[in-house]
Amino acid sequence: MSGEQRLFIGGAWVEPENGHYEVIDPATEEAVGLAPEASRDQVHAAAAAAREAFGVWSRTPAEERAAVLGRAAGIIQRNFLPYAELAQAESGATTGTARGMQVGVAVARFRRYAKVEPVEQPLPPQINEAGPFGGAAVMGALAVRHPVGVVTCITSYNNPWANPAGKVAPALAMGNTVVVKPAPQDPLSVYRMAEALEAAGAPPGVVNVVSGSRPEAGEAAVDCADVDMVSFTGSTAVGQRIAEVCGRGMKRQLMELGGKGAAVVFDDADLDSAVSGIGTTFSFYSGQICTAPTRVIVQRGVYDRLVERLAAYARHLTVGDPRAQGTVVGPVISAAHRDRVEAYVELGRKEGARVVAGGERPATERGFYVAPTLLADCTPDMRVVREEIFGPVVAVLPFDDEEEAVALANDSDYGLIDYVWSGDVARAFRVARRLRAGGVGVNTVGRNMEAPFGGFKKSGVGRDVGSYALHAYSEMQAIVWPG
């Protein structure tokens, strides 16, 4: 077990006023380390430090800010294996996921935002037929992006590297300063990220990290008067509470919230592709990911075949120690979350769903494991179809024609990412455009990391990744003059 972690405030490593709490390895149930429990005053001190640093950092040339991010990427890369081991211990991710999708993606994101992009965009001149003083006038205009100010970044537990990097890197690139409040389950990796940024030359106060296992730290990071914007990844319920606080203070928001992704499978689909794509719900982060295709809507002509093949796929996945070679499905984050997922499976049984794979706790001595579970013969009104379970559980329901498929897919409070599988590409794109989701995968679950990412409905507010993140962490100013 590592030692007692300290907070990072204003460029100093500070002892927490509320002591420490244990971070638990979901695979072994042993302590990984002791994370600091920040007091409300310490969180406010972090925001004050970020406010003080903002003036100089926002005026620092973009090339110099980018150089800091580039050096940080190099430091993370040099510490790749120990950082991945820590992420694995905190989150329960498999070795490949911890290396490739957690630390590896973090490196890529820091490198991406180490590329300087223009913040000024000339707009075409406009002829005003009647200006305020009479007569026609030609007006020029320039759109200029400015940093928002102090950004609170509240990160999710399913990815302690890629998710924080996706917030911190573009926020810093735009000239903002940040207060990072990591998820309580796996905060230690975020402190390693802060160390990398400090070593890369980020000035004191530009990056601050404050953690806590109780709501106090997160609430303070949102309601503090020094905070101008909140970037949050997590549940819709928590996001709604954060949005209420932001609304009172007119704070800017970027919200990536829950999902209940629909996977529409037509009878002419490549079933091999559909099964492997939908199967990522079982394996990728053990289903603890908002982009997972957890509602499978299948045309009746292939319904039985797809259910049979998905069940066989789920049964053959190796569940167990995420450090062991060949393991595909690791644990979920905690005992409490395992109980929650299992309760949903039992609820599905009571609602009338047919459990065709999984449904029982794997026989392991330690660890918070959930078997990949497939629920067939579901109906749209079932809670297992409507609510985000956030585990390796897939619900399947049939449809007859395209109109019904679209209606079923859109019958959800969520709208993050949906999927369409069809051999008729024209139909797949036609259906994709009708889905009320921020993103749609056509015959794939892959993502383009320059494409806008975010949700419709209760899946969030705003868009990030790629250049869209630079817009998200900036204010737009228009400068107009007579031509």
CSV table of C-alpha atoms in Angstrom, one decimal, residues 137-141 480-483:
chain,number,residue,atom,x,y,z
A,137,ALA,CA,-22.5,50.5,-43.8
A,138,VAL,CA,-20.1,47.7,-44.3
A,139,MET,CA,-19.2,46.1,-41.0
A,140,GLY,CA,-16.3,43.8,-40.3
A,141,ALA,CA,-16.2,41.3,-37.5
A,480,VAL,CA,-17.1,44.6,-34.8
A,481,TRP,CA,-15.8,47.6,-36.7
A,482,PRO,CA,-16.8,49.7,-39.7
A,483,GLY,CA,-15.3,48.3,-42.9
